[in-house]
Short mmCIF file of C-alpha atoms in Angstrom, two decimals:
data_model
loop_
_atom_site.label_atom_id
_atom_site.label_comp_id
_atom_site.label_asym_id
_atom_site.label_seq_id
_atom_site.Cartn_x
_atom_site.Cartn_y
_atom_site.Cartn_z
CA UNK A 589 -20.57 -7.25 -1.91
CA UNK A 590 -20.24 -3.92 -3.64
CA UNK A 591 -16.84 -2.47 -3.20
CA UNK A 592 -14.84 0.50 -4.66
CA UNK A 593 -11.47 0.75 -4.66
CA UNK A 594 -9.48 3.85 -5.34
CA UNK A 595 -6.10 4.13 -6.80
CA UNK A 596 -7.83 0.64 -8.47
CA UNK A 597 -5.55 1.00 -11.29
CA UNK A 598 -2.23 1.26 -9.08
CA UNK A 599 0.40 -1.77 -7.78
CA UNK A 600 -1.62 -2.69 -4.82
CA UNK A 601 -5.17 -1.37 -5.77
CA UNK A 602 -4.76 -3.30 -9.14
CA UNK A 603 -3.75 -6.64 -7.18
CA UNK A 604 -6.56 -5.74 -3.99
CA UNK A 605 -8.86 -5.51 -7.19
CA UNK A 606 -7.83 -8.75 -9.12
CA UNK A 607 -8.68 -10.85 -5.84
CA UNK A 608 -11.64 -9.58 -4.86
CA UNK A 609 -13.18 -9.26 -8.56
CA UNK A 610 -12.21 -13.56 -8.42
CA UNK A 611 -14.08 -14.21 -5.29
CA UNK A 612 -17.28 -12.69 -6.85
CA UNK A 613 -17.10 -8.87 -5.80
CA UNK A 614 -18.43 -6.12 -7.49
CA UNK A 615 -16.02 -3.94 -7.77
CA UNK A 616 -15.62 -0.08 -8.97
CA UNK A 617 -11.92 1.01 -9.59
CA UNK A 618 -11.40 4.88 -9.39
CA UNK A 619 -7.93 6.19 -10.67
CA UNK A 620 -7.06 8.84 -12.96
CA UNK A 621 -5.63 6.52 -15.05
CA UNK A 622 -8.45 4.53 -16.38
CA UNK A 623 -6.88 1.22 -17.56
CA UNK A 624 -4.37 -1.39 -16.21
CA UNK A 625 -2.66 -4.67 -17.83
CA UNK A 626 -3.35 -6.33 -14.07
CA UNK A 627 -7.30 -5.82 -14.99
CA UNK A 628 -7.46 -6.67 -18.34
CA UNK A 629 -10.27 -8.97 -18.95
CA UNK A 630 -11.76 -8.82 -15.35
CA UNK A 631 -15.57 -9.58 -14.79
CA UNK A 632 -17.77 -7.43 -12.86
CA UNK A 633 -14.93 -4.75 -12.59
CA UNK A 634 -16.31 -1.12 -13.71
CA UNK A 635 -13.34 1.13 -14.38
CA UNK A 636 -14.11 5.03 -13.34
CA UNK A 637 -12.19 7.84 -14.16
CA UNK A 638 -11.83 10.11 -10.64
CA UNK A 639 -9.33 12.55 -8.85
CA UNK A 640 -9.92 11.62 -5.50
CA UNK A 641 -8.76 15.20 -4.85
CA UNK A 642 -11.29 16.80 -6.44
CA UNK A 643 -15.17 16.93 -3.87
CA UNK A 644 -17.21 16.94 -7.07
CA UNK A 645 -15.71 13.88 -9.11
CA UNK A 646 -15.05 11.44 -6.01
CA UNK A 647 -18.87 12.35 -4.59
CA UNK A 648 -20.89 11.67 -7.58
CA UNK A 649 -18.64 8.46 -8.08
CA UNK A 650 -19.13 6.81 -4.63
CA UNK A 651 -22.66 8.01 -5.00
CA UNK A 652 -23.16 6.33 -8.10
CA UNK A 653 -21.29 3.18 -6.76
CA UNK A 654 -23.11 2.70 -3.35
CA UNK A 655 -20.26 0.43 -2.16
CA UNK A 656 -20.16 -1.46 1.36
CA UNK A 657 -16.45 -0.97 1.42
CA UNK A 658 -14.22 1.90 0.25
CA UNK A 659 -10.93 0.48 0.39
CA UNK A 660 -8.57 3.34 0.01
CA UNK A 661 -5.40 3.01 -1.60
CA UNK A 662 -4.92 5.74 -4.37
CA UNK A 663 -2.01 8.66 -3.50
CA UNK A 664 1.41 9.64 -5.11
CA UNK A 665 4.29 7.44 -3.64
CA UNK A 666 7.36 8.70 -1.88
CA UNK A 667 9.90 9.80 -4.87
CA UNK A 668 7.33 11.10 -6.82
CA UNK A 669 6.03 13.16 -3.59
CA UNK A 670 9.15 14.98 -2.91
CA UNK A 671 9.36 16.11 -6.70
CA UNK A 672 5.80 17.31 -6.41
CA UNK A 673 4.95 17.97 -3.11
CA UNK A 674 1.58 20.02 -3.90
CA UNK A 675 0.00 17.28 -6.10
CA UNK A 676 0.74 14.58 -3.33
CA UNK A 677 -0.87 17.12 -0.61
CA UNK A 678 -3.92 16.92 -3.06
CA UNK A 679 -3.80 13.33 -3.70
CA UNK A 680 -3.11 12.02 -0.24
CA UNK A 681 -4.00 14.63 2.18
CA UNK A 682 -7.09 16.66 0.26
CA UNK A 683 -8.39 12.90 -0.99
CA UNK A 684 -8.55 11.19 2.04
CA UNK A 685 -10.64 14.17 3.83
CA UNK A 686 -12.88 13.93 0.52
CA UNK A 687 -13.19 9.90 0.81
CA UNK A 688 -13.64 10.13 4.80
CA UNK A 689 -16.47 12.88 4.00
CA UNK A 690 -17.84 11.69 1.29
CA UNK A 691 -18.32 8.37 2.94
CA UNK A 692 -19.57 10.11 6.35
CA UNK A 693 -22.74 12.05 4.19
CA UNK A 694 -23.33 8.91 1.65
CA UNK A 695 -23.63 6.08 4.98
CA UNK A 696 -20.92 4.01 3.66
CA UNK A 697 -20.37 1.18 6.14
CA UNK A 698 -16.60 1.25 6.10
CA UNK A 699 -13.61 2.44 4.59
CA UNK A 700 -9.88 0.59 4.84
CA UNK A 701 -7.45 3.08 4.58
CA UNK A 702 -3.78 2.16 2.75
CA UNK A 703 -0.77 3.74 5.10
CA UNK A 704 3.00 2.80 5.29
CA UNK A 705 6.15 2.54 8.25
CA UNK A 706 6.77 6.12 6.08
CA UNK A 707 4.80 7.58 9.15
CA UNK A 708 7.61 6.92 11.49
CA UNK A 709 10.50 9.46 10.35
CA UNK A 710 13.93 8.91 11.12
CA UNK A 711 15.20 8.03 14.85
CA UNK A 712 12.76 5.55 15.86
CA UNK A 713 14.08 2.25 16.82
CA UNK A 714 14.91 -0.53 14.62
CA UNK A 715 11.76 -2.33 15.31
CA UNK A 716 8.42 -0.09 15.60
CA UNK A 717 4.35 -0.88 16.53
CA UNK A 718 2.04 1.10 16.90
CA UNK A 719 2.57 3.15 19.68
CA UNK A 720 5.93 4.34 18.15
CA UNK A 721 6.20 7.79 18.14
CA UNK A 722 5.70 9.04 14.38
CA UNK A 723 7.76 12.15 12.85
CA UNK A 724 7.67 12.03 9.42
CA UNK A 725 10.30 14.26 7.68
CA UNK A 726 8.95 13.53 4.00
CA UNK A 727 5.39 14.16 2.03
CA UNK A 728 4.54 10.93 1.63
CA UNK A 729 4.89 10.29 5.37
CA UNK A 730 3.13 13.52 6.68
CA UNK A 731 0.26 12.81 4.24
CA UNK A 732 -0.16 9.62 5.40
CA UNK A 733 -0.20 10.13 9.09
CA UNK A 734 -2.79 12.50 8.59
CA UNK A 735 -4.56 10.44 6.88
CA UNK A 736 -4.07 7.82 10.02
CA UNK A 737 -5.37 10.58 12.40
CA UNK A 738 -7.96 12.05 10.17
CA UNK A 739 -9.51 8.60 10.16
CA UNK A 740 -9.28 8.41 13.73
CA UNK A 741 -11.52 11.53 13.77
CA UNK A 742 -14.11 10.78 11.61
CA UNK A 743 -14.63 7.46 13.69
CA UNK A 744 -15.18 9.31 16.50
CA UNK A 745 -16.81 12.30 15.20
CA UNK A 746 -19.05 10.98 12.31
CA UNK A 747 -19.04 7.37 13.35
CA UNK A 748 -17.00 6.22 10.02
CA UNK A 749 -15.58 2.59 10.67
CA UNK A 750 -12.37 3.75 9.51
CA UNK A 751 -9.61 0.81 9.44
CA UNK A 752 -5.86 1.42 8.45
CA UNK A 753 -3.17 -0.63 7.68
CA UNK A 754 0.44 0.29 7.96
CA UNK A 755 2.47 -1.64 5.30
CA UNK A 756 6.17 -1.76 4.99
CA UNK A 757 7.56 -1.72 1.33
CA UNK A 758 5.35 -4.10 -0.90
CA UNK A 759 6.78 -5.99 -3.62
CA UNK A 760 5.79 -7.91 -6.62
CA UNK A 761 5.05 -8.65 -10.35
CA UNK A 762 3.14 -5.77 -11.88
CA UNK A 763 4.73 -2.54 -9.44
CA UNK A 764 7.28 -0.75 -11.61
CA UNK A 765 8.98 2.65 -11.07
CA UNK A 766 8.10 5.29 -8.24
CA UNK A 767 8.69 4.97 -4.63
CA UNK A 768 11.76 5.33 -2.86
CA UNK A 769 11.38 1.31 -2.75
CA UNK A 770 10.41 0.62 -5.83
CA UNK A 771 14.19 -1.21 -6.11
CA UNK A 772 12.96 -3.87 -4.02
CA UNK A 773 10.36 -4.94 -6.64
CA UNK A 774 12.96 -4.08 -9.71
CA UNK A 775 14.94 -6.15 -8.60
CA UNK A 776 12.94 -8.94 -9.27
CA UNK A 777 11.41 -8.19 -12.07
CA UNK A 778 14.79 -6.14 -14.32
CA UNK A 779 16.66 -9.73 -14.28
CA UNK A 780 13.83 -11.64 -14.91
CA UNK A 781 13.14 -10.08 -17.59
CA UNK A 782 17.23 -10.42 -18.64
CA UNK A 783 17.59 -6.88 -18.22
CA UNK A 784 20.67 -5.81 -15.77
CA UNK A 785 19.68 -3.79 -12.50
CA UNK A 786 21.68 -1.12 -10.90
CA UNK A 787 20.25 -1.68 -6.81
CA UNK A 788 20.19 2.08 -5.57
CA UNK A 789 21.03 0.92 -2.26
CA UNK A 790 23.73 0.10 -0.17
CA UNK A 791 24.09 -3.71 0.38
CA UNK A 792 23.93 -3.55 4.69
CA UNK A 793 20.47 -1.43 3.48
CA UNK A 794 17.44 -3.39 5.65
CA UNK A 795 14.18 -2.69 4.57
CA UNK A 796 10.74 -4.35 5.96
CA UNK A 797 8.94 -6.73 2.84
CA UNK A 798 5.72 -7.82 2.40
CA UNK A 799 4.64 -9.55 -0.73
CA UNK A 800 1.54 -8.33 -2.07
CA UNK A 801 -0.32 -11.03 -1.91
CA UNK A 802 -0.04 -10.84 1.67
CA UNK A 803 -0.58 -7.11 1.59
CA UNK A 804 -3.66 -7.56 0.09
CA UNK A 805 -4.74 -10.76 2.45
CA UNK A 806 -3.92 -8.05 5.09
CA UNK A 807 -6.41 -5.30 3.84
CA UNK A 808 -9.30 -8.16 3.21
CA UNK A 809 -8.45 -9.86 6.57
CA UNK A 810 -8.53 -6.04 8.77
CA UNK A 811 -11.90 -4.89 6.98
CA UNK A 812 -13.62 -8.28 7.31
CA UNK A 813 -11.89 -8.63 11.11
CA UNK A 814 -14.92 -8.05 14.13
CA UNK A 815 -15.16 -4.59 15.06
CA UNK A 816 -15.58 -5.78 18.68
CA UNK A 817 -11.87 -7.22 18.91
CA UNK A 818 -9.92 -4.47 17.71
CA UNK A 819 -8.04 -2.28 19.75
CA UNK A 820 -7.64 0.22 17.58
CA UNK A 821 -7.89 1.76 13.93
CA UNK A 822 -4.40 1.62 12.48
CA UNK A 823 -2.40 -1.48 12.33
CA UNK A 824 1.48 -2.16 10.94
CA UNK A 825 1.90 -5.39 9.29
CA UNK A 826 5.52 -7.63 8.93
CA UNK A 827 6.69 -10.14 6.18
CA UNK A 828 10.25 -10.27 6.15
CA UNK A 829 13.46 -7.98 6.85
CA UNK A 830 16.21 -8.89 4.47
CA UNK A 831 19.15 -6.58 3.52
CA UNK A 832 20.18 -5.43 0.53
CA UNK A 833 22.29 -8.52 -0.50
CA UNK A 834 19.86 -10.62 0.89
CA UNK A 835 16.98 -10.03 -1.57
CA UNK A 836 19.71 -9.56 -4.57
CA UNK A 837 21.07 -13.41 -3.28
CA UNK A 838 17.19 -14.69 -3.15
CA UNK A 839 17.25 -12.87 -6.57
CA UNK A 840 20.18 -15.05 -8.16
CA UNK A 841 18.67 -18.46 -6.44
CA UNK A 842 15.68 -17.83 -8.52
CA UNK A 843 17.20 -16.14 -11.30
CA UNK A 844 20.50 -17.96 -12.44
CA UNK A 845 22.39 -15.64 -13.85
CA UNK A 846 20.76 -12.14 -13.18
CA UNK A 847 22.60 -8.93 -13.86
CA UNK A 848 22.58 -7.00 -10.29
CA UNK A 849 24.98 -4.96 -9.17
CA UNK A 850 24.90 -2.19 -6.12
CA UNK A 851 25.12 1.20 -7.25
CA UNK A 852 23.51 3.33 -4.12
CA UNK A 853 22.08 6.86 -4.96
CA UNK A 854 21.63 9.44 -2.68
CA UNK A 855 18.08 10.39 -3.45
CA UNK A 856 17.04 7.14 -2.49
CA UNK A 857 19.33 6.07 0.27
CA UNK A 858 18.29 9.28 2.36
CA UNK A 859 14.84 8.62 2.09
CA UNK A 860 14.72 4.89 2.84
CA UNK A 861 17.28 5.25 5.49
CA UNK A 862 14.55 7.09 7.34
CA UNK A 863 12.77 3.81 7.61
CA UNK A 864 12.71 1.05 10.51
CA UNK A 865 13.98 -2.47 9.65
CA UNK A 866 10.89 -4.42 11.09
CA UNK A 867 7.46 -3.89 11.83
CA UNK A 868 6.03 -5.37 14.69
CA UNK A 869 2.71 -7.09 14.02
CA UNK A 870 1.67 -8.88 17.35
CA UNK A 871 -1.42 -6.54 17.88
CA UNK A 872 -2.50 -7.49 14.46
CA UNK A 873 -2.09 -11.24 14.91
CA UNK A 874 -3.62 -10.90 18.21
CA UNK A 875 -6.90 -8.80 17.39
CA UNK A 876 -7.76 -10.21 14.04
CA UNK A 877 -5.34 -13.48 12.93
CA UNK A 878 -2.99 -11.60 10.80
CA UNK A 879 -0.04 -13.69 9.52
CA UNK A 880 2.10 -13.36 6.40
CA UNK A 881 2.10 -16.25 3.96
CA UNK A 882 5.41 -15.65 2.33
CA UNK A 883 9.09 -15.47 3.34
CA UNK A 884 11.58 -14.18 1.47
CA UNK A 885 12.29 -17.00 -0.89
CA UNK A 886 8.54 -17.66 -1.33
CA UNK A 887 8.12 -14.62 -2.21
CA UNK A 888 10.42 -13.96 -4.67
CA UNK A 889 9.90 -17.33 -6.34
CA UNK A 890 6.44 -16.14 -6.63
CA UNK A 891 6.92 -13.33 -8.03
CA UNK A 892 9.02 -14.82 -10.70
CA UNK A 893 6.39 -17.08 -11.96
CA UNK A 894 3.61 -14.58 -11.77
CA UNK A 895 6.20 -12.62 -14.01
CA UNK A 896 6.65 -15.32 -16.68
CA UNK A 897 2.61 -16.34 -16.34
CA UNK A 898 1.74 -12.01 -17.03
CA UNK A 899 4.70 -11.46 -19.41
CA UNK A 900 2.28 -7.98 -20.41
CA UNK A 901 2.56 -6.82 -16.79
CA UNK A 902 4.78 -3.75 -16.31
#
């Protein structure tokens, strides 16, 4: 199958890449940045140089591609988006209406859209699914719930199988710095490393997981899933809910020893305090067998060993 992927070079389009390059893909990775140390030394991966933002560069690259699928996952993450608010609108909003058009005019079967619980906004309920009302109060979110409905309107516009998955903060070895959760992956990968970690969160702080492993079983198992059984376009996903001293504990179990110590700042407390604590999944389960492989322990044990087996991975 002939797939692009863009944001290929990024944490989860680098790791959506990886697996399906190793079950026999073809795959075309379009980032700005043209190189990665989680694709170094793939087969059959071509590595493309494209703004998704900009009509003419993403156009002539899916052209040239022909791809089946176009999974979706470049953008600027939440930090980074409220320092530059203008290049995420290009990157997430103006991209996504150039992948969903470009796709529409080239007859590209399908394209599996990347989204986060940053759509909800603050005031929601602890626990949220899809019908939860969404009022995003940050860049990242409003960009990515337009990208939701957006979607929705090309499907029933243009006739673009547009899927979507919602995932809650995804962690794992190769993600480094950006993201309001990013902490949830340095954590991890700081003391294994035997580097101390300051955790920019308050320790009562719960924030939805998912390994990205999972995450990116999730985006293979929604684009592969029969059209006829689902109920809709956009799906949230669950792995696990810990708190703050929950993950840094799992930490210490697998890291004897680590260097963690709570040090919450206000930048990123405000931002991930806008989150819900779980996700919901039962529609996804129910229309298409979703299930998370990993707990939290799993997960992070995991992640440790892919660590110490990719010791160049940032």
């Amino acid at each position: 199958m002939r797939v692009v992927v863009t944001g290929g070079t990024g944490f989860v389009g680098a790791h959506l890449t990886r697996t399906l390059a190793a079950r026999g893909d073809s795959v075309v990775c379009l980032d700005v940045v043209r190189a990665s140390p989680l694709l170094d030394g793939l087969p059959d991966v071509t590595m493309v140089r494209c703004d998704v933002g900009s009509w003419a560069e993403l156009f002539h690259a899916l052209r040239d591609a022909r791809p089946d699928i176009v999974f979706h996952s470049a953008g600027i993450l939440s930090a980074f988006a409220e320092e530059r608010p203008q290049a995420a609108y290009h990157a997430n909003a103006t991209g996504t209406y150039n992948v969903l058009e470009a796709a529409s005019l080239l007859g590209i079967s399908r394209v599996v859209f990347t989204s986060t619980i940053a759509t909800y906004g603050p005031g929601v309920s602890k626990t949220v699914d899809e019908s939860t009302q969404q009022r995003p109060t940050t860049m990242y979110g409003v960009t990515k719930t337009f990208g939701e409905l957006l979607g929705e309107y090309f499907t029933h516009r243009f006739d673009v199988d547009f899927r979507a998955i919602r995932l809650p903060s995804v962690i794992g070895a190769g993600r480094g710095p950006g993201g309001a959760s990013a902490y949830s992956s340095l954590i991890v990968s700081e003391p294994a490393r035997g580097r101390a970690y300051p955790i920019p969160v308050r320790e009562s702080t719960v924030t939805p997981l998912l390994y990205v492993k999972d995450a990116v079983g999730a985006l293979i198992g929604l684009a592969e899933a029969d059209g006829s059984r689902l109920r809709r376009r956009t799906y949230g996903v669950n792995g696990f809910s810990p708190t703050a001293r929950e993950l840094a504990d799992a930490v210490c179990r697998a890291i004897p020893g680590a260097h963690i110590a709570f040090q919450p700042a206000n930048a990123i407390t405000s931002i991930v305090a806008t989150w819900p604590e779980r996700v919901d999944d039962s529609e996804a389960t129910a229309d298409w067998g979703w299930r998370a492989g990993h707990g939290l322990d799993s997960a992070v044990g995991d992640f440790v060993a892919e660590l110490a087996a990719h010791p160049d991975w940032p």
